[in-house]
Short mmCIF file of C-alpha atoms and ligand atoms in Angstrom, two decimals:
data_model
loop_
_atom_site.label_atom_id
_atom_site.label_comp_id
_atom_site.label_asym_id
_atom_site.label_seq_id
_atom_site.Cartn_x
_atom_site.Cartn_y
_atom_site.Cartn_z
CA MET A 1 -24.06 -5.42 11.65
CA SER A 2 -22.32 -6.46 8.44
CA LYS A 3 -25.47 -8.26 7.24
CA GLY A 4 -28.60 -6.46 6.12
CA ALA A 5 -28.67 -4.15 3.15
CA VAL A 6 -24.90 -3.89 2.67
CA MET A 7 -23.49 -6.69 0.53
CA ASN A 8 -21.67 -9.26 2.55
CA THR A 9 -18.18 -8.82 1.03
CA TYR A 10 -16.20 -8.17 4.21
CA GLN A 11 -15.55 -10.24 7.26
CA ARG A 12 -15.79 -7.33 9.65
CA PHE A 13 -14.29 -7.11 13.12
CA PRO A 14 -16.96 -6.54 15.79
CA LEU A 15 -16.03 -2.94 16.33
CA THR A 16 -17.56 0.38 15.27
CA ILE A 17 -15.03 3.16 15.04
CA LYS A 18 -16.63 6.46 15.80
CA ARG A 19 -13.81 8.94 16.05
CA GLY A 20 -10.08 9.14 15.51
CA GLU A 21 -7.25 11.44 16.50
CA GLY A 22 -3.61 10.79 15.66
CA SER A 23 -2.76 7.19 16.54
CA TYR A 24 -5.92 6.60 18.58
CA ILE A 25 -9.50 5.73 17.72
CA TRP A 26 -12.60 5.51 19.89
CA ASP A 27 -15.46 3.08 19.43
CA ASP A 28 -19.17 3.81 19.83
CA ASN A 29 -18.87 3.06 23.56
CA GLU A 30 -16.01 5.53 23.98
CA ASN A 31 -13.44 2.75 24.41
CA LYS A 32 -10.02 3.96 23.29
CA TYR A 33 -7.73 1.90 21.03
CA LEU A 34 -4.19 2.38 19.80
CA ASP A 35 -4.51 1.95 16.05
CA LEU A 36 -1.71 0.15 14.20
CA THR A 37 -3.87 -0.37 11.11
CA MET A 38 -4.48 3.21 9.98
CA GLY A 39 -7.27 2.20 7.64
CA ILE A 40 -4.77 -0.21 6.03
CA ALA A 41 -1.79 2.09 5.50
CA THR A 42 -4.05 4.95 4.47
CA CYS A 43 -4.07 7.50 7.30
CA ASN A 44 -0.28 7.81 7.28
CA LEU A 45 -0.34 11.11 9.17
CA GLY A 46 -2.66 9.66 11.80
CA HIS A 47 -6.40 10.17 12.01
CA VAL A 48 -7.79 13.61 11.12
CA PRO A 49 -4.43 15.37 10.64
CA LYS A 50 -5.01 19.10 11.26
CA ILE A 51 -3.04 20.35 8.29
CA VAL A 52 -4.95 18.20 5.82
CA LYS A 53 -8.25 18.95 7.55
CA THR A 54 -7.72 22.70 7.22
CA ALA A 55 -6.76 22.42 3.55
CA VAL A 56 -9.84 20.30 2.76
CA GLU A 57 -12.08 22.63 4.79
CA ASN A 58 -10.89 25.59 2.73
CA GLN A 59 -11.53 23.71 -0.48
CA LEU A 60 -14.96 22.63 0.79
CA GLU A 61 -15.91 26.29 0.94
CA GLN A 62 -14.83 26.89 -2.65
CA LEU A 63 -15.65 23.97 -4.91
CA TRP A 64 -16.33 20.27 -4.33
CA HIS A 65 -16.22 18.93 -7.82
CA CYS A 66 -15.70 19.98 -11.38
CA SER A 67 -15.20 17.86 -14.42
CA ASN A 68 -11.84 17.06 -15.93
CA LEU A 69 -13.08 18.92 -19.01
CA TYR A 70 -11.92 22.06 -17.15
CA GLU A 71 -8.57 23.09 -15.73
CA ILE A 72 -8.00 21.96 -12.13
CA PRO A 73 -4.97 23.90 -10.81
CA ALA A 74 -4.64 21.86 -7.60
CA GLN A 75 -4.32 18.74 -9.75
CA GLN A 76 -1.43 20.33 -11.64
CA GLN A 77 0.20 21.35 -8.37
CA LEU A 78 -0.11 17.86 -6.91
CA ALA A 79 1.29 16.31 -10.11
CA ASP A 80 4.21 18.78 -9.99
CA LEU A 81 4.83 17.87 -6.37
CA ILE A 82 4.84 14.10 -7.06
CA VAL A 83 7.00 14.51 -10.15
CA SER A 84 9.52 16.77 -8.43
CA HIS A 85 10.02 14.18 -5.68
CA SER A 86 10.15 11.08 -7.89
CA VAL A 87 11.53 9.69 -11.13
CA GLY A 88 8.15 10.16 -12.83
CA ASP A 89 7.27 12.88 -15.35
CA GLN A 90 3.47 12.78 -15.64
CA VAL A 91 0.56 11.66 -13.50
CA PHE A 92 -2.95 10.34 -14.15
CA PHE A 93 -5.35 10.70 -11.20
CA SER A 94 -8.07 8.24 -10.26
CA ASN A 95 -9.90 7.27 -7.06
CA SER A 96 -8.41 4.05 -5.79
CA GLY A 97 -5.54 1.62 -5.98
CA ALA A 98 -7.23 -0.75 -8.39
CA GLU A 99 -7.95 2.13 -10.73
CA ALA A 100 -4.36 3.36 -10.52
CA ASN A 101 -3.20 -0.12 -11.56
CA GLU A 102 -5.86 -0.33 -14.28
CA ALA A 103 -4.47 2.85 -15.79
CA ALA A 104 -0.94 1.41 -15.58
CA ILE A 105 -2.11 -1.77 -17.37
CA LYS A 106 -3.85 0.23 -20.11
CA LEU A 107 -0.83 2.49 -20.48
CA ALA A 108 1.54 -0.48 -20.82
CA ARG A 109 -0.62 -2.06 -23.52
CA LYS A 110 -0.91 1.18 -25.45
CA TYR A 111 2.82 1.73 -25.17
CA ALA A 112 3.51 -1.80 -26.46
CA LYS A 113 1.13 -1.50 -29.41
CA GLN A 114 2.37 1.92 -30.47
CA THR A 115 6.10 1.38 -30.07
CA ASP A 116 6.19 -1.97 -31.87
CA GLU A 117 3.22 -3.72 -33.49
CA ALA A 118 4.92 -7.10 -32.98
CA LYS A 119 5.62 -6.54 -29.30
CA SER A 120 3.92 -8.70 -26.68
CA THR A 121 1.12 -7.00 -24.76
CA GLU A 122 1.49 -9.45 -21.92
CA ILE A 123 2.11 -8.24 -18.35
CA VAL A 124 3.99 -10.35 -15.83
CA THR A 125 3.05 -10.21 -12.15
CA PHE A 126 4.09 -12.38 -9.20
CA LYS A 127 2.65 -15.01 -6.93
CA GLN A 128 1.16 -13.73 -3.67
CA SER A 129 0.93 -10.23 -5.11
CA PHE A 130 -2.13 -8.04 -4.66
CA HIS A 131 -3.08 -5.45 -7.25
CA GLY A 132 -6.81 -4.89 -6.74
CA ARG A 133 -10.32 -6.26 -7.19
CA THR A 134 -11.44 -5.06 -10.63
CA VAL A 135 -11.51 -7.64 -13.39
CA ALA A 136 -8.09 -6.69 -14.77
CA THR A 137 -6.32 -6.07 -11.45
CA MET A 138 -7.80 -9.25 -9.95
CA SER A 139 -6.45 -11.11 -12.97
CA ALA A 140 -3.07 -9.47 -12.37
CA THR A 141 -3.16 -10.51 -8.70
CA GLY A 142 -1.19 -13.68 -7.95
CA GLN A 143 -3.64 -15.15 -5.45
CA GLU A 144 -6.25 -17.73 -6.37
CA LYS A 145 -8.47 -16.81 -3.42
CA VAL A 146 -8.99 -13.36 -4.99
CA GLN A 147 -9.88 -14.85 -8.40
CA GLU A 148 -12.00 -17.79 -7.32
CA GLY A 149 -15.48 -17.78 -8.84
CA PHE A 150 -14.81 -14.90 -11.22
CA ASP A 151 -13.84 -16.69 -14.42
CA PRO A 152 -13.11 -15.79 -17.09
CA LEU A 153 -10.09 -13.79 -15.93
CA ALA A 154 -8.82 -11.01 -18.14
CA PRO A 155 -6.25 -12.39 -20.58
CA GLY A 156 -2.74 -11.03 -20.97
CA PHE A 157 -1.26 -11.78 -17.55
CA ARG A 158 1.46 -14.27 -16.65
CA THR A 159 2.32 -15.02 -13.02
CA LEU A 160 5.88 -15.90 -12.01
CA THR A 161 7.42 -16.64 -8.64
CA PHE A 162 8.47 -13.66 -6.50
CA ASN A 163 12.15 -13.34 -5.51
CA ASP A 164 12.92 -16.24 -7.85
CA ARG A 165 15.90 -16.51 -10.22
CA ASP A 166 13.98 -18.74 -12.65
CA ALA A 167 11.42 -15.99 -13.06
CA LEU A 168 14.13 -13.76 -14.48
CA GLU A 169 15.10 -16.47 -16.94
CA SER A 170 11.51 -16.86 -18.05
CA LEU A 171 11.28 -13.08 -18.56
CA ALA A 172 14.45 -13.06 -20.64
CA GLU A 173 13.29 -15.96 -22.82
CA ASN A 174 9.81 -14.67 -23.36
CA PRO A 175 9.72 -10.92 -22.69
CA PRO A 176 6.34 -9.37 -21.86
CA CYS A 177 5.62 -5.66 -22.41
CA ALA A 178 5.73 -4.97 -18.67
CA VAL A 179 6.25 -6.42 -15.23
CA MET A 180 4.25 -5.17 -12.27
CA LEU A 181 5.25 -5.83 -8.68
CA GLU A 182 5.13 -4.64 -5.09
CA LEU A 183 8.53 -4.15 -3.45
CA VAL A 184 7.05 -5.33 -0.17
CA GLN A 185 4.10 -7.62 -0.80
CA GLY A 186 1.54 -6.22 1.65
CA GLU A 187 -1.63 -8.30 1.48
CA GLY A 188 0.47 -11.32 0.51
CA GLY A 189 2.17 -11.46 3.93
CA VAL A 190 4.58 -8.50 4.31
CA VAL A 191 7.25 -10.06 2.09
CA PRO A 192 10.04 -7.72 0.93
CA ALA A 193 11.59 -8.24 -2.49
CA HIS A 194 15.30 -9.09 -2.34
CA GLN A 195 17.57 -6.18 -3.25
CA GLN A 196 19.73 -8.08 -5.73
CA TRP A 197 16.77 -9.78 -7.38
CA VAL A 198 15.03 -6.44 -7.91
CA GLN A 199 18.18 -4.87 -9.33
CA ASP A 200 18.66 -7.79 -11.70
CA LEU A 201 15.00 -7.60 -12.67
CA ALA A 202 15.36 -3.87 -13.36
CA SER A 203 18.42 -4.30 -15.57
CA LEU A 204 16.76 -7.17 -17.41
CA CYS A 205 13.76 -4.92 -18.06
CA GLN A 206 16.10 -2.23 -19.35
CA ASP A 207 17.90 -4.69 -21.69
CA LYS A 208 14.76 -6.26 -23.08
CA GLY A 209 12.61 -3.14 -23.34
CA ILE A 210 10.20 -4.36 -20.66
CA LEU A 211 8.40 -1.65 -18.68
CA LEU A 212 9.11 -1.81 -14.95
CA MET A 213 5.90 -0.96 -13.09
CA ILE A 214 5.98 -0.75 -9.30
CA ASP A 215 2.77 -0.98 -7.30
CA GLU A 216 3.49 1.49 -4.47
CA ILE A 217 -0.11 1.60 -3.31
CA GLN A 218 0.75 0.22 0.12
CA THR A 219 4.49 1.01 0.24
CA GLY A 220 4.27 4.60 -1.02
CA ILE A 221 3.88 7.96 0.73
CA GLY A 222 6.55 7.38 3.34
CA ARG A 223 5.35 4.01 4.63
CA THR A 224 8.75 2.35 4.19
CA GLY A 225 10.85 5.32 5.32
CA THR A 226 11.36 6.93 1.91
CA LEU A 227 8.61 8.70 0.00
CA PHE A 228 8.52 5.69 -2.37
CA ALA A 229 9.93 2.24 -1.68
CA TYR A 230 11.73 2.02 -5.04
CA GLU A 231 14.22 4.63 -3.75
CA GLN A 232 15.61 2.00 -1.39
CA TYR A 233 16.22 -0.47 -4.22
CA GLY A 234 18.32 1.81 -6.40
CA ILE A 235 15.96 1.38 -9.35
CA GLU A 236 13.94 3.70 -11.56
CA PRO A 237 10.50 2.40 -12.42
CA ASP A 238 8.95 3.45 -15.75
CA VAL A 239 5.58 3.52 -14.04
CA PHE A 240 4.50 3.45 -10.39
CA THR A 241 1.10 3.59 -8.77
CA LEU A 242 -0.15 5.24 -5.58
CA ALA A 243 -3.37 5.30 -3.60
CA LYS A 244 -3.80 4.30 0.05
CA GLY A 245 -1.67 6.87 1.91
CA LEU A 246 -1.84 9.52 -0.79
CA GLY A 247 -4.95 11.33 0.43
CA SER A 248 -4.70 10.71 4.21
CA GLY A 249 -8.02 8.86 3.93
CA PHE A 250 -9.53 10.88 1.12
CA PRO A 251 -10.07 8.52 -1.86
CA ILE A 252 -7.48 9.13 -4.57
CA GLY A 253 -5.25 7.04 -6.82
CA ALA A 254 -2.37 8.07 -9.06
CA THR A 255 -0.50 6.46 -11.92
CA VAL A 256 2.92 8.07 -12.34
CA ALA A 257 4.96 7.44 -15.48
CA LYS A 258 8.08 8.58 -17.23
CA GLN A 259 7.57 10.73 -20.29
CA HIS A 260 8.59 8.02 -22.78
CA VAL A 261 5.61 6.00 -21.55
CA SER A 262 3.08 8.64 -20.50
CA GLU A 263 3.25 10.29 -23.92
CA TYR A 264 1.21 7.41 -25.35
CA PHE A 265 -1.86 8.60 -23.48
CA SER A 266 -3.66 11.34 -25.39
CA PRO A 267 -7.12 12.95 -25.06
CA GLY A 268 -9.67 10.15 -25.09
CA SER A 269 -7.23 7.39 -24.02
CA HIS A 270 -8.41 7.21 -20.46
CA GLY A 271 -10.55 9.14 -18.01
CA SER A 272 -12.44 9.27 -14.74
CA THR A 273 -15.30 11.47 -13.57
CA PHE A 274 -14.02 11.82 -10.03
CA GLY A 275 -10.31 11.25 -10.67
CA GLY A 276 -8.26 14.17 -9.38
CA ASN A 277 -11.36 15.81 -7.88
CA PRO A 278 -10.52 19.16 -6.20
CA LEU A 279 -11.14 17.85 -2.67
CA ALA A 280 -9.06 14.72 -3.19
CA VAL A 281 -6.07 16.47 -4.76
CA THR A 282 -6.17 19.11 -2.04
CA ALA A 283 -5.97 16.39 0.63
CA ALA A 284 -3.13 14.66 -1.19
CA LYS A 285 -1.17 17.86 -1.77
CA ALA A 286 -1.41 18.82 1.91
CA THR A 287 -0.36 15.29 2.88
CA ILE A 288 2.80 15.17 0.76
CA GLU A 289 3.75 18.77 1.56
CA HIS A 290 3.50 18.03 5.25
CA ILE A 291 5.52 14.81 5.00
CA ILE A 292 8.31 16.75 3.30
CA GLU A 293 8.17 19.98 5.29
CA ALA A 294 7.98 18.27 8.69
CA ASP A 295 10.75 15.86 7.65
CA ILE A 296 8.59 12.91 8.60
CA LEU A 297 10.70 10.54 6.52
CA THR A 298 13.73 11.03 8.78
CA TYR A 299 11.50 10.31 11.75
CA VAL A 300 10.08 7.14 10.15
CA GLU A 301 13.57 5.87 9.48
CA LYS A 302 14.55 6.37 13.11
CA VAL A 303 11.37 5.22 14.80
CA SER A 304 11.01 2.15 12.58
CA ILE A 305 14.49 0.92 13.48
CA HIS A 306 13.59 1.25 17.15
CA PHE A 307 10.21 -0.48 16.72
CA ARG A 308 11.73 -3.31 14.76
CA LYS A 309 14.49 -3.86 17.29
CA GLU A 310 11.94 -4.09 20.06
CA LEU A 311 9.80 -6.49 18.01
CA GLU A 312 12.87 -8.67 17.46
CA LYS A 313 13.32 -8.77 21.25
CA LEU A 314 9.69 -9.83 21.61
CA ALA A 315 10.22 -12.51 18.95
CA ALA A 316 13.22 -13.80 20.87
CA ARG A 317 11.03 -14.27 23.95
CA TYR A 318 8.03 -15.96 22.37
CA ASN A 319 8.18 -19.08 20.21
CA THR A 320 4.86 -18.08 18.70
CA ILE A 321 6.67 -15.40 16.67
CA GLU A 322 8.74 -17.00 13.92
CA SER A 323 10.13 -13.84 12.38
CA VAL A 324 9.82 -10.09 12.12
CA ARG A 325 9.85 -8.73 8.59
CA GLY A 326 8.98 -5.75 6.45
CA CYS A 327 10.41 -2.35 5.74
CA GLY A 328 10.04 0.95 7.60
CA LEU A 329 6.62 1.04 9.21
CA LEU A 330 5.18 -1.75 7.07
CA LEU A 331 5.92 -4.56 9.49
CA GLY A 332 4.84 -8.16 9.86
CA LEU A 333 5.11 -10.78 12.58
CA ALA A 334 5.07 -14.26 11.08
CA VAL A 335 3.41 -16.44 13.73
CA ASN A 336 2.84 -20.17 14.10
CA VAL A 337 -0.74 -19.76 15.26
CA GLU A 338 -3.68 -18.20 13.45
CA ALA A 339 -3.01 -14.48 13.02
CA LYS A 340 -6.70 -13.94 13.80
CA GLU A 341 -6.19 -15.27 17.32
CA ILE A 342 -3.47 -12.68 18.03
CA ILE A 343 -5.50 -9.91 16.45
CA THR A 344 -8.53 -10.68 18.61
CA LEU A 345 -6.49 -10.84 21.82
CA ALA A 346 -4.86 -7.50 20.93
CA ARG A 347 -8.18 -5.84 20.19
CA GLU A 348 -9.57 -7.00 23.54
CA LYS A 349 -6.62 -5.20 25.13
CA GLY A 350 -7.11 -2.00 23.15
CA LEU A 351 -4.67 -2.50 20.28
CA LEU A 352 -5.69 -2.75 16.63
CA VAL A 353 -3.49 -4.79 14.28
CA LEU A 354 -4.19 -6.51 10.96
CA PRO A 355 -3.68 -9.86 9.29
CA ALA A 356 -1.69 -10.29 6.07
CA GLY A 357 -2.66 -13.80 5.11
CA PRO A 358 -3.51 -16.52 7.67
CA THR A 359 -0.28 -16.45 9.72
CA VAL A 360 1.11 -12.93 9.56
CA VAL A 361 0.18 -10.10 11.93
CA ARG A 362 0.64 -6.82 10.10
CA LEU A 363 1.54 -3.57 11.85
CA LEU A 364 0.88 -0.33 9.99
CA PRO A 365 1.20 2.50 12.52
CA ALA A 366 0.85 6.16 11.67
CA LEU A 367 4.17 7.54 10.41
CA THR A 368 3.88 9.98 13.31
CA ILE A 369 3.53 7.34 16.03
CA SER A 370 5.41 8.44 19.16
CA TYR A 371 8.02 6.41 21.05
CA GLN A 372 5.62 6.28 23.96
CA GLN A 373 2.85 4.86 21.79
CA ILE A 374 5.29 2.24 20.54
CA GLU A 375 6.01 1.27 24.16
CA GLU A 376 2.28 1.03 24.71
CA ALA A 377 1.86 -1.25 21.66
CA LEU A 378 4.80 -3.42 22.73
CA SER A 379 3.47 -3.85 26.22
CA VAL A 380 0.09 -5.00 24.86
CA LEU A 381 1.79 -7.35 22.39
CA ASP A 382 3.85 -8.75 25.26
CA GLU A 383 0.66 -9.59 27.17
CA VAL A 384 -0.97 -10.98 24.04
CA PHE A 385 1.89 -13.35 23.22
CA ALA A 386 2.20 -14.43 26.85
CA GLU A 387 -1.48 -15.31 26.80
CA ALA A 388 -1.23 -17.04 23.41
CA ALA A 389 1.70 -19.11 24.69
CA LYS A 390 -0.27 -20.14 27.76
CA LYS A 391 -3.20 -21.14 25.56
CA GLU A 392 -0.98 -23.19 23.27
CA ALA A 393 0.54 -24.92 26.28
CA THR A 394 -2.87 -25.98 27.57
CA VAL A 395 -3.95 -27.15 24.12
CA LYS A 396 -0.85 -29.32 23.65
C1 LIG B 401 -4.75 -1.98 -1.40
C2 LIG B 401 -3.93 -2.31 -2.55
C3 LIG B 401 -4.43 -2.25 -3.87
C4 LIG B 401 -5.88 -1.94 -4.17
O1 LIG B 401 -6.27 -0.69 -3.76
P1 LIG B 401 -7.84 -0.32 -3.67
O2 LIG B 401 -7.83 1.15 -3.34
O3 LIG B 401 -8.44 -1.17 -2.62
O4 LIG B 401 -8.42 -0.59 -5.01
C5 LIG B 401 -3.57 -2.52 -4.91
N1 LIG B 401 -2.27 -2.82 -4.68
C6 LIG B 401 -1.76 -2.89 -3.44
C7 LIG B 401 -0.32 -3.19 -3.26
C8 LIG B 401 -2.57 -2.64 -2.34
O5 LIG B 401 -2.06 -2.74 -1.11
#
C-alpha cells in the first residue's frame, strides 16, 4: 500500500484507519482499536471532537481561505488567546511544526543582526532533539539519521549534549544568539529535561543575552498537564513553537515570541500563503477554548498520575520494561527488546502505541482518555508484556 505513486518516505504500519471517535479508531474492516498515538500527539481532544467539528463546519460555510494580505479576525482572536495564556506577546502562524521552528530560527537571526552587528547568529540545539525535516530544521535536529544523505546541512547550528553541565559551560564561553530545545524530547525517546539544568540554562541565557527558544510542538497544548510544558520548569522562554496538538488535527503551526523579539519581524520579513488560514485558526481556537473551559488540564494532571502509577506497577512485574518516563500524557516505556515488537503485539490485540527510537514505546493518549480506557490499555499491555517475556524465554 505504501508503494506505488506515493513516495516511499514512511515505514507504514499495515493498517488503514477509516474512522475515529474519541479515543477509538476503526480500520477498513471495522476492527476497533484503542488509540494511544492520536496522530502523534495531534488529536489531543480525541478523534473528531464535536466542539471543534462544529466550529470548523460553521467556518466551512463562510470562507475557506483568504490571503494574509487581508484582515483575518479569527487569527487575531487565536493569537490573543495564546498570548493571554502564555508568556508570549505576538504570534506568527504557519502550517506545521517545521515551519514554526523555521520562523523561530529566522526570527532569532534577525534579532541577533539587528540588536548587535557583532553578535553571533549561531543557534545551539541538543543531541537527540527533533525539530523538523526542512533543510534548516533538519540541520537543527541533533540526530544523524535525520540528516544522513542531505549534505550540505544549513550552517549556523551547534549541537551540545542534553541535560549536560558541560553544555552550559560551552554556552557561557561561546554564546550563540539562541538555544532551541524540547523540554521532553519526544522523537528522541521521551526524555525529560532536568529541572535544575533547565533553570540554570534559562538564567545563563538571561545573563548572556541568549534567546531561549522552546520547541513545544509535541509538549504543548496540554500534553504534559499544563497548557505549555515550560510552565512546569519555572522559566519564561523568549520564543516557543506550537503545531501538533494546536489544531486538533487541522494543520497549523505557531511561533510565539515576546515583544522584544517579535518586534524585529516587519512586513516582508516572513510569510506563508496558508499560514493562519481561516479554517485552521478556527480549529485551533475551538481547541484551546475547550481545553480551558472544560478544565481539561486539571483532568490530565490527575489521570496522568494514575496512568503512570499503573505503568510503574507493570514495569515492576516485567523485566522487559526498564523504566517509565515522560511528563503528563507524554509517556514512554524504555524496553530491553525492540520497541517494534511490542508495538506489533499491541496492535494485534487492538491497541495502538508508537515507538520513540528503537527501544522506547511511546504512549500519547487523548487528553480526554477515560479511566476505563486506561484500564483497557493496561490490560492489553499486560498481555503484551507477558507474551514478550515468554518469547524472550524461549529465545534464550
Ligand atoms: C513533530 C515535531 C516537529 C515537526 O513537526 P512537523 O509538523 O512534522 O513539521 C518539530 N519538533 C517537535 C518537537 C516535534 O515533535
